[in-house]
Coordinates of C-alpha atoms and ligand atoms in Angstrom, one line a residue:
M1 CA -11.1 20.1 16.5
T2 CA -7.9 18.6 15.1
K3 CA -7.2 17.7 11.4
I4 CA -6.4 14.3 10.1
D5 CA -2.9 13.8 8.7
V6 CA -2.4 11.5 5.8
L7 CA 0.6 9.3 4.8
L8 CA 0.6 7.7 1.4
G9 CA 2.8 6.2 -1.3
L10 CA 3.6 8.4 -4.3
Q11 CA 5.0 5.7 -6.7
W12 CA 3.8 2.1 -7.4
G13 CA 3.7 0.9 -3.8
D14 CA 6.3 -0.4 -1.3
E15 CA 7.8 3.0 -0.6
G16 CA 8.2 2.1 3.1
K17 CA 4.8 3.4 4.3
G18 CA 4.6 0.8 7.1
K19 CA 7.9 1.8 8.5
I20 CA 7.2 5.5 8.4
V21 CA 3.8 5.1 10.0
D22 CA 5.4 3.1 12.8
V23 CA 8.0 5.9 13.3
L24 CA 5.3 8.6 13.3
T25 CA 2.9 6.7 15.6
P26 CA 4.2 8.1 18.9
G27 CA 3.0 11.5 17.7
Y28 CA -0.6 10.3 17.1
D29 CA -3.5 8.8 19.1
V30 CA -5.2 7.0 16.3
I31 CA -3.8 5.2 13.2
A32 CA -6.5 4.4 10.5
R33 CA -6.3 2.4 7.3
F34 CA -8.8 3.8 4.7
Q35 CA -8.5 1.6 1.6
G36 CA -7.0 -1.6 0.2
G37 CA -6.7 -4.8 2.0
P38 CA -4.5 -7.9 2.1
N39 CA -2.9 -6.9 -1.2
A40 CA -0.8 -4.5 1.0
G41 CA 2.4 -5.7 2.7
H42 CA 3.8 -3.1 5.2
T43 CA 7.1 -4.0 6.7
L44 CA 8.2 -2.8 10.2
E45 CA 11.6 -3.5 11.7
F46 CA 12.8 -2.7 15.2
N47 CA 14.9 -4.4 18.0
G48 CA 16.2 -6.9 15.4
M49 CA 12.6 -8.0 14.6
K50 CA 10.9 -7.8 11.2
H51 CA 7.1 -7.9 10.9
V52 CA 4.8 -7.6 7.8
L53 CA 1.3 -6.2 8.2
H54 CA -1.4 -6.6 5.5
I55 CA -4.8 -5.4 6.8
I56 CA -3.9 -4.2 10.3
P57 CA -2.7 -0.6 10.6
S58 CA 1.0 -0.1 11.2
G59 CA 0.5 1.6 14.6
I60 CA -0.4 -1.8 16.2
F61 CA 2.9 -2.2 18.0
H62 CA 2.3 0.8 20.1
K63 CA -0.2 -0.6 22.6
D64 CA -1.5 2.8 23.9
K65 CA -2.6 3.8 20.4
V66 CA -5.9 3.1 18.8
N67 CA -5.8 1.4 15.4
L68 CA -8.8 1.6 13.1
I69 CA -9.7 -0.4 10.0
G70 CA -12.0 2.0 8.1
N71 CA -15.0 1.4 5.9
G72 CA -12.9 1.7 2.7
V73 CA -10.8 -1.3 3.6
L74 CA -11.4 -5.0 2.5
I75 CA -11.0 -7.7 5.1
E76 CA -10.3 -11.3 4.4
P77 CA -11.0 -13.1 7.8
R78 CA -8.6 -15.9 7.4
I79 CA -5.7 -13.5 6.5
F80 CA -6.8 -11.3 9.3
R81 CA -6.7 -14.2 11.8
Q82 CA -3.2 -15.1 10.6
E83 CA -2.1 -11.6 11.2
I84 CA -3.6 -11.5 14.7
E85 CA -1.9 -14.8 15.5
A86 CA 1.5 -13.6 14.2
L87 CA 1.1 -10.5 16.4
S88 CA 0.1 -12.5 19.4
E89 CA 3.3 -14.6 18.9
K90 CA 5.2 -11.4 19.3
G91 CA 3.3 -10.5 22.5
V92 CA 0.9 -8.0 20.9
D93 CA -2.8 -8.4 21.9
A94 CA -4.6 -6.4 19.3
T95 CA -8.1 -7.1 20.8
Q96 CA -7.6 -4.1 23.1
N97 CA -6.7 -1.4 20.6
L98 CA -8.0 -2.5 17.2
F99 CA -11.4 -1.2 16.0
I100 CA -13.1 -2.3 12.8
S101 CA -15.7 -0.4 10.8
K102 CA -19.0 -2.2 10.4
K103 CA -19.0 -0.9 6.9
A104 CA -15.7 -2.5 5.8
H105 CA -16.4 -5.1 3.1
L106 CA -15.4 -8.8 3.3
I107 CA -13.3 -10.7 0.8
L108 CA -15.0 -14.2 0.4
P109 CA -13.0 -17.3 -0.7
S110 CA -14.9 -17.1 -4.0
H111 CA -13.7 -13.5 -4.5
R112 CA -10.2 -14.9 -4.5
M113 CA -11.3 -17.5 -7.0
M114 CA -12.8 -14.8 -9.2
D115 CA -9.5 -12.9 -9.0
A116 CA -7.7 -15.9 -10.4
A117 CA -10.4 -16.5 -13.0
N118 CA -10.3 -12.9 -14.2
E119 CA -6.5 -13.0 -14.4
Q120 CA -6.6 -16.3 -16.3
A121 CA -9.2 -14.8 -18.7
K122 CA -7.0 -11.8 -19.4
G123 CA -4.3 -14.0 -20.9
N124 CA -1.3 -11.9 -22.0
S125 CA -2.8 -8.7 -20.5
K126 CA -2.8 -9.9 -16.9
I127 CA -2.5 -7.1 -14.3
G128 CA -0.3 -9.2 -12.0
S129 CA -2.8 -9.0 -9.2
T130 CA -1.7 -10.2 -5.7
L131 CA -4.7 -12.6 -6.1
K132 CA -6.1 -11.7 -2.7
G133 CA -9.6 -11.0 -4.1
I134 CA -9.3 -7.2 -4.1
G135 CA -10.8 -6.5 -7.6
P136 CA -13.8 -8.9 -7.3
A137 CA -14.6 -7.7 -3.7
Y138 CA -14.6 -4.0 -4.7
T139 CA -16.6 -5.0 -7.8
D140 CA -19.3 -6.5 -5.5
K141 CA -19.2 -3.4 -3.3
I142 CA -19.9 -1.1 -6.2
A143 CA -22.5 -3.5 -7.6
R144 CA -24.2 -3.3 -4.2
S145 CA -24.1 -7.0 -3.6
G146 CA -21.1 -7.2 -1.2
I147 CA -21.1 -8.3 2.4
R148 CA -19.9 -5.9 5.1
V149 CA -18.4 -6.7 8.5
G150 CA -21.6 -5.7 10.2
D151 CA -23.7 -7.9 7.9
T152 CA -22.1 -11.0 9.4
L153 CA -24.2 -10.4 12.5
A154 CA -27.5 -10.4 10.6
P155 CA -29.7 -13.5 10.6
D156 CA -29.6 -13.8 6.8
F157 CA -25.8 -13.7 6.6
R158 CA -25.4 -17.4 5.5
E159 CA -28.0 -16.9 2.8
H160 CA -26.3 -13.8 1.5
Y161 CA -23.0 -15.5 1.5
T162 CA -24.2 -18.6 -0.4
L163 CA -26.0 -16.5 -3.0
L164 CA -22.8 -14.5 -3.7
K165 CA -20.6 -17.6 -3.7
E166 CA -22.9 -19.4 -6.2
Q167 CA -22.9 -16.3 -8.4
H168 CA -19.1 -16.3 -8.4
I169 CA -19.0 -20.0 -9.3
R170 CA -21.3 -19.5 -12.2
M171 CA -19.2 -16.5 -13.4
A172 CA -16.0 -18.4 -13.1
Q173 CA -17.4 -21.3 -15.1
T174 CA -18.6 -18.9 -17.8
L175 CA -15.0 -17.7 -18.0
G176 CA -13.9 -21.3 -18.6
F177 CA -12.2 -21.5 -15.2
D178 CA -11.7 -24.8 -13.5
V179 CA -13.4 -24.2 -10.2
K180 CA -12.7 -27.8 -8.9
A181 CA -9.0 -27.4 -9.5
F182 CA -8.8 -24.0 -7.8
R183 CA -6.7 -24.0 -4.6
I184 CA -5.9 -21.4 -1.8
D185 CA -2.9 -22.4 0.3
G186 CA -3.4 -26.0 -1.1
M187 CA -7.1 -26.1 -0.1
D188 CA -10.1 -26.3 -2.4
L189 CA -12.9 -23.8 -2.1
D190 CA -14.9 -25.8 0.4
Q191 CA -12.0 -26.6 2.6
Y192 CA -10.9 -23.0 2.6
E193 CA -14.4 -21.8 3.3
A194 CA -14.5 -23.9 6.5
L195 CA -11.3 -22.1 7.7
W196 CA -12.7 -18.8 6.6
M197 CA -15.9 -19.3 8.6
E198 CA -13.9 -20.3 11.6
S199 CA -11.8 -17.2 11.2
L200 CA -14.9 -15.0 11.1
E201 CA -15.4 -15.9 14.7
T202 CA -11.9 -14.4 15.5
L203 CA -12.9 -11.3 13.6
K204 CA -16.1 -11.1 15.7
K205 CA -14.1 -10.8 18.9
F206 CA -13.0 -7.3 17.8
R207 CA -15.0 -4.2 18.4
F208 CA -17.1 -3.3 15.4
V209 CA -17.8 0.4 15.2
N210 CA -19.7 3.0 13.2
S211 CA -16.3 4.3 12.3
E212 CA -17.4 7.5 10.7
Y213 CA -18.8 8.6 14.1
F214 CA -15.8 7.1 15.9
I215 CA -13.3 9.0 13.8
N216 CA -15.1 12.3 13.8
Q217 CA -15.5 12.1 17.6
C218 CA -11.7 11.6 17.8
L219 CA -11.2 14.8 15.8
K220 CA -13.7 16.7 18.0
D221 CA -11.9 15.5 21.1
N222 CA -8.6 16.9 19.6
K223 CA -7.1 13.5 19.2
K224 CA -4.4 13.3 16.6
V225 CA -5.3 10.9 13.7
L226 CA -3.0 9.5 11.0
A227 CA -4.5 7.9 7.9
E228 CA -2.3 5.2 6.5
G229 CA -2.4 4.6 2.8
A230 CA -1.9 1.3 1.1
Q231 CA -0.7 0.8 -2.5
A232 CA 0.1 4.2 -4.0
M233 CA -0.7 7.0 -6.3
M234 CA 0.2 5.3 -9.6
L235 CA -2.0 2.3 -8.6
D236 CA -5.0 4.5 -8.0
I237 CA -8.2 3.3 -9.8
D238 CA -8.9 6.7 -11.4
F239 CA -5.5 8.4 -11.8
G240 CA -3.0 5.4 -11.9
T241 CA -1.8 3.5 -14.9
Y242 CA -5.3 2.0 -15.7
P243 CA -6.0 -0.8 -16.1
F244 CA -2.8 -1.8 -14.4
V245 CA -3.9 -0.5 -11.1
T246 CA -5.6 -1.7 -7.9
S247 CA -9.4 -1.3 -7.4
S248 CA -9.5 1.6 -4.8
N249 CA -8.8 5.3 -4.5
T250 CA -5.3 5.3 -3.0
I251 CA -5.1 9.1 -3.0
T252 CA -5.8 11.7 -0.4
A253 CA -9.4 11.9 -1.6
G254 CA -9.8 8.2 -0.6
V255 CA -9.3 9.2 3.0
C256 CA -12.7 11.1 2.9
T257 CA -14.6 8.2 1.5
G258 CA -12.6 5.5 3.2
L259 CA -13.1 6.9 6.7
G260 CA -16.1 9.3 6.5
V261 CA -14.3 12.6 7.1
A262 CA -14.9 15.9 5.4
P263 CA -12.3 17.2 2.9
S264 CA -11.9 20.3 5.2
T265 CA -10.6 18.0 8.0
I266 CA -7.5 16.9 6.0
G267 CA -4.3 18.3 7.5
K268 CA -0.8 17.4 6.5
V269 CA -0.4 15.1 3.5
M270 CA 2.9 13.2 3.8
G271 CA 4.0 11.5 0.6
I272 CA 6.6 8.8 0.5
T273 CA 9.0 8.1 -2.4
K274 CA 11.9 5.8 -2.7
A275 CA 15.2 7.5 -3.8
Y276 CA 14.7 5.3 -6.9
C277 CA 11.6 3.5 -8.1
T278 CA 10.0 0.1 -8.1
R279 CA 6.9 -1.6 -9.4
V280 CA 5.6 -5.1 -8.9
G281 CA 3.1 -6.6 -11.4
A282 CA 2.4 -5.5 -15.0
G283 CA 2.0 -2.1 -16.5
P284 CA 4.1 0.9 -17.7
F285 CA 7.2 2.0 -15.9
P286 CA 9.2 4.4 -18.0
T287 CA 12.3 4.6 -15.9
E288 CA 12.6 0.8 -15.5
L289 CA 16.1 -0.6 -15.9
F290 CA 16.7 -3.9 -17.6
D291 CA 20.4 -3.9 -17.1
E292 CA 22.8 -4.7 -14.3
T293 CA 22.0 -1.5 -12.5
G294 CA 18.4 -2.6 -12.3
S295 CA 19.4 -6.0 -10.9
R296 CA 21.7 -4.3 -8.4
L297 CA 18.8 -2.1 -7.1
C298 CA 16.7 -5.3 -6.8
E299 CA 19.4 -7.2 -4.9
L300 CA 20.8 -4.4 -2.7
G301 CA 17.3 -3.1 -2.0
H302 CA 15.9 -6.6 -1.3
E303 CA 13.2 -5.7 -3.7
Y304 CA 10.9 -8.7 -3.3
G305 CA 7.2 -8.3 -2.6
A306 CA 6.2 -8.4 1.1
T307 CA 2.9 -10.0 0.1
T308 CA 3.7 -12.3 -2.8
G309 CA 7.5 -12.6 -2.7
R310 CA 7.7 -11.6 -6.4
P311 CA 10.8 -9.7 -7.5
R312 CA 10.0 -6.0 -8.0
R313 CA 10.9 -4.2 -11.2
C314 CA 13.5 -1.5 -10.5
G315 CA 14.5 1.8 -12.1
W316 CA 15.4 5.4 -11.5
I317 CA 13.2 7.9 -9.7
D318 CA 10.6 9.5 -12.0
L319 CA 10.0 13.2 -11.4
P320 CA 7.1 13.7 -13.8
A321 CA 5.2 10.9 -12.0
L322 CA 6.2 12.4 -8.6
R323 CA 5.0 15.9 -9.6
Y324 CA 1.7 14.3 -10.7
A325 CA 1.5 12.5 -7.4
C326 CA 2.1 15.8 -5.5
M327 CA -0.5 17.6 -7.5
I328 CA -3.3 14.9 -7.2
N329 CA -2.6 14.4 -3.5
G330 CA -1.8 17.9 -2.3
V331 CA 1.4 16.6 -0.7
T332 CA 2.8 19.0 2.0
D333 CA 5.7 16.9 3.2
L334 CA 8.0 14.4 1.4
F335 CA 9.6 11.4 2.9
V336 CA 12.4 9.8 0.9
T337 CA 13.4 6.2 1.7
K338 CA 16.2 3.8 0.7
P339 CA 18.9 6.1 -0.6
D340 CA 21.3 3.7 1.3
V341 CA 20.6 1.1 -1.4
M342 CA 22.6 3.3 -3.9
N343 CA 25.6 4.0 -1.5
D344 CA 28.0 2.3 -3.9
F345 CA 26.7 3.7 -7.1
E346 CA 29.1 5.8 -9.3
T347 CA 26.2 7.6 -10.8
V348 CA 22.6 8.1 -9.7
K349 CA 20.0 9.2 -12.2
M350 CA 16.8 11.2 -12.0
C351 CA 14.2 11.4 -14.8
T352 CA 13.2 15.0 -15.0
A353 CA 11.0 14.9 -18.1
Y354 CA 9.6 12.5 -20.8
K355 CA 10.3 12.7 -24.5
I356 CA 7.4 11.4 -26.5
N357 CA 7.6 11.3 -30.2
G358 CA 10.4 13.9 -30.1
Q359 CA 8.5 16.3 -27.8
L360 CA 9.5 17.0 -24.3
T361 CA 6.7 16.9 -21.8
D362 CA 6.1 16.9 -18.1
E363 CA 2.6 15.5 -18.3
I364 CA 1.5 11.9 -17.7
P365 CA -0.3 11.3 -21.0
F366 CA -3.6 9.5 -21.3
E367 CA -1.9 6.9 -23.5
Y368 CA 0.8 6.2 -20.9
N369 CA 0.5 2.5 -21.5
T370 CA 1.0 2.6 -25.2
L371 CA 3.1 5.6 -26.2
P372 CA 6.8 5.2 -26.5
I373 CA 8.0 7.2 -23.5
E374 CA 11.7 8.1 -23.4
P375 CA 12.8 9.3 -20.0
V376 CA 15.2 12.3 -19.9
F377 CA 17.7 11.7 -17.2
T378 CA 19.9 14.1 -15.2
P379 CA 22.9 12.2 -13.8
Y380 CA 24.3 12.9 -10.3
D381 CA 27.6 11.7 -8.9
G382 CA 27.1 9.0 -6.3
W383 CA 28.0 9.7 -2.7
K384 CA 30.0 6.5 -2.4
Q385 CA 29.7 6.3 1.3
S386 CA 28.0 4.1 3.9
L387 CA 25.2 6.0 5.7
Q388 CA 25.4 3.6 8.7
G389 CA 25.6 5.4 12.0
I390 CA 24.5 8.8 10.6
D391 CA 21.8 10.2 12.9
R392 CA 21.4 13.8 11.7
Y393 CA 20.1 14.9 8.3
D394 CA 22.9 17.6 8.2
D395 CA 25.5 14.9 8.5
L396 CA 24.4 13.1 5.3
P397 CA 27.0 13.2 2.5
E398 CA 26.9 16.5 0.6
R399 CA 26.3 14.7 -2.7
L400 CA 23.3 12.9 -1.3
K401 CA 22.0 16.2 0.2
G402 CA 22.4 17.7 -3.3
Y403 CA 20.4 14.8 -4.8
L404 CA 17.6 15.3 -2.2
D405 CA 17.7 19.1 -2.8
A406 CA 17.1 18.4 -6.5
I407 CA 14.0 16.3 -5.6
E408 CA 12.7 19.2 -3.5
Q409 CA 13.3 21.7 -6.3
Q410 CA 11.8 19.4 -8.9
T411 CA 8.6 18.7 -6.9
G412 CA 8.3 22.1 -5.1
V413 CA 7.6 20.1 -1.9
H414 CA 9.9 20.1 1.1
I415 CA 11.5 16.9 2.4
A416 CA 10.5 16.3 6.0
A417 CA 12.7 13.2 6.6
V418 CA 14.9 10.6 5.0
S419 CA 15.0 7.0 5.9
I420 CA 18.4 5.3 5.6
S421 CA 17.8 1.7 6.7
P422 CA 14.8 -0.7 7.3
D423 CA 15.1 -0.1 11.0
R424 CA 12.7 2.2 13.0
K425 CA 15.6 4.2 14.4
D426 CA 17.0 5.3 11.1
V427 CA 14.8 8.1 10.0
L428 CA 16.5 11.5 9.9
F429 CA 14.1 14.5 10.2
K430 CA 15.3 17.6 8.4
Ligands
GDP501 P1 5.2 -0.4 2.2 O1 4.3 -1.4 1.4 O2 5.2 0.9 1.6 O3 5.0 -0.4 3.7 O4 6.7 -1.0 2.0 P2 7.2 -2.5 2.0 O5 7.3 -2.9 3.4 O6 6.4 -3.4 1.1 O7 8.6 -2.4 1.3 C1 9.6 -1.5 1.8 C2 10.8 -2.4 2.1 O8 12.0 -1.5 2.3 C3 10.7 -3.2 3.4 O9 11.5 -4.4 3.3 C4 11.4 -2.2 4.4 O10 11.9 -2.9 5.5 C5 12.5 -1.6 3.6 N1 12.9 -0.3 3.9 C6 12.1 0.8 4.4 N2 12.8 1.9 4.5 C7 14.1 1.6 4.1 C8 15.3 2.3 4.0 O11 15.3 3.5 4.2 N3 16.4 1.7 3.6 C9 16.4 0.3 3.3 N4 17.5 -0.2 2.9 N5 15.2 -0.4 3.4 C10 14.1 0.2 3.8
IMO502 P1 1.6 -1.8 -0.6 O1 0.6 -1.2 0.3 C1 2.9 -2.8 -4.6 C2 -0.2 -4.2 -7.4 C3 -0.2 -5.6 -7.8 C4 -0.8 -5.5 -9.2 C5 -1.8 -4.4 -9.0 C6 -3.2 -4.9 -8.7 O2 2.4 -2.9 0.1 O3 2.4 -0.7 -1.2 P2 -4.4 -6.2 -6.7 O4 -4.0 -7.3 -5.8 O5 -4.7 -4.9 -5.9 O6 -5.6 -6.5 -7.6 O7 -3.2 -5.9 -7.7 O8 -1.4 -3.6 -7.9 N1 -0.2 -4.0 -5.9 C7 0.8 -3.6 -5.2 N2 2.1 -3.3 -5.5 N3 2.5 -2.6 -3.3 C8 1.2 -2.9 -2.9 O9 0.8 -2.6 -1.7 C9 0.3 -3.4 -3.9 N4 -1.0 -3.8 -3.8 C10 -1.3 -4.1 -5.1 O10 1.2 -6.1 -7.9 O11 0.2 -5.0 -10.1
MG503 MG1 4.4 -3.2 0.5

């Protein structure tokens, strides 16, 4: 019996998970998503082509590999169909190697409306949701009124759908939300619903499976399975910067509930961090830079959301948060991405502790959102060198290696590889 390896983000998302999964896929038989949904945007680049995945696992470009959408994932049929069509334009026929859990929940058009209604009702304390319906769909899952992929085949599906939709409309109206004026891609709820229902037929062309049996059988058959995380540690519903989080468990523990595997089956836990830090949406970010350096990170790193196009907030790497992430997730291997963005920087800084009301601390405090957190920085001389063409870890500039060594020392976790460009080929294993 093999173990299931995990790859997840250690910051606030967009660490380069899609890219690293794509690079690791040749070493696996099955790539499985275990949580999140179309709020994710995972970018893959190879052979001069760029592709963004939202719901579909990042192993899909390797046609001999199985890709599984687990029970913990949320599927929005119309977005799913758009993804399938975009893949098909690139010559990828996902019908052959993509399997979907019957227990994965669906995002209804009215869940997306509720997302907008909830955000509007929050006024100044908006979360900055991607508005894909994530919060409302997980709310219905927990409230035991959601609709699962397998439920779409039941005779009472339409009835179930209508009841839920009407309930959402009533809730939105109670919040003072203008249901009639609501639009998704320029369409009102009824117009969008028609497309959504049509897209459901595309979804039904895929193989719906009892994924918990499917995945456990894979492990018994000694198949190598990689679980692909979406979002990241600091957006976890329990341990992230609540309430500025997503609505799922993004951490290693989420693999067990999102796929139906026992904790004892977890193997390597690969955690990804950028060499700096970004966040999109609202919420605390102690190392955020509001100066020219922050703008440079944004511009040079092309830090614009892969799902929403919003500019990402940028700052220095945050070691207290990273250590917290390593602790909660049991990270065994670190992957560091995007140091190349800082190639021209005179100085690169690392936050090694927080100062809160004059006290140094290493802990993420409960009052993370409200306490004045002063990051304590250690500066490093920049490596001031292009990394283009470097194809061995040992050949990286000494000052960059020193910076990476410091990350290893500070986290106590070894670095497995460093990524130095968006392209699939530029991952240097140590
Ligand atoms: P994910 O959500 O974690 O999969 O990450 P995203 O795809 O949302 O964002 C990562 C962005 O950084 C994408 O545009 C990638 O193409 C890009 N990227 C990934 N690794 C590197 C790297 O090492 N260097 C540079 N410059 N860009 C990278
Ligand atoms: P990937 O997988 C970065 C953020 C949103 C918002 C909060 C809640 O590409 O790393 P939601 O739509 O889940 O209700 O939004 O979480 N967020 C992400 N930020 N990367 C993501 O995914 C994200 N998914 C959600 O910006 O602040
Ligand atoms: Mg992303």
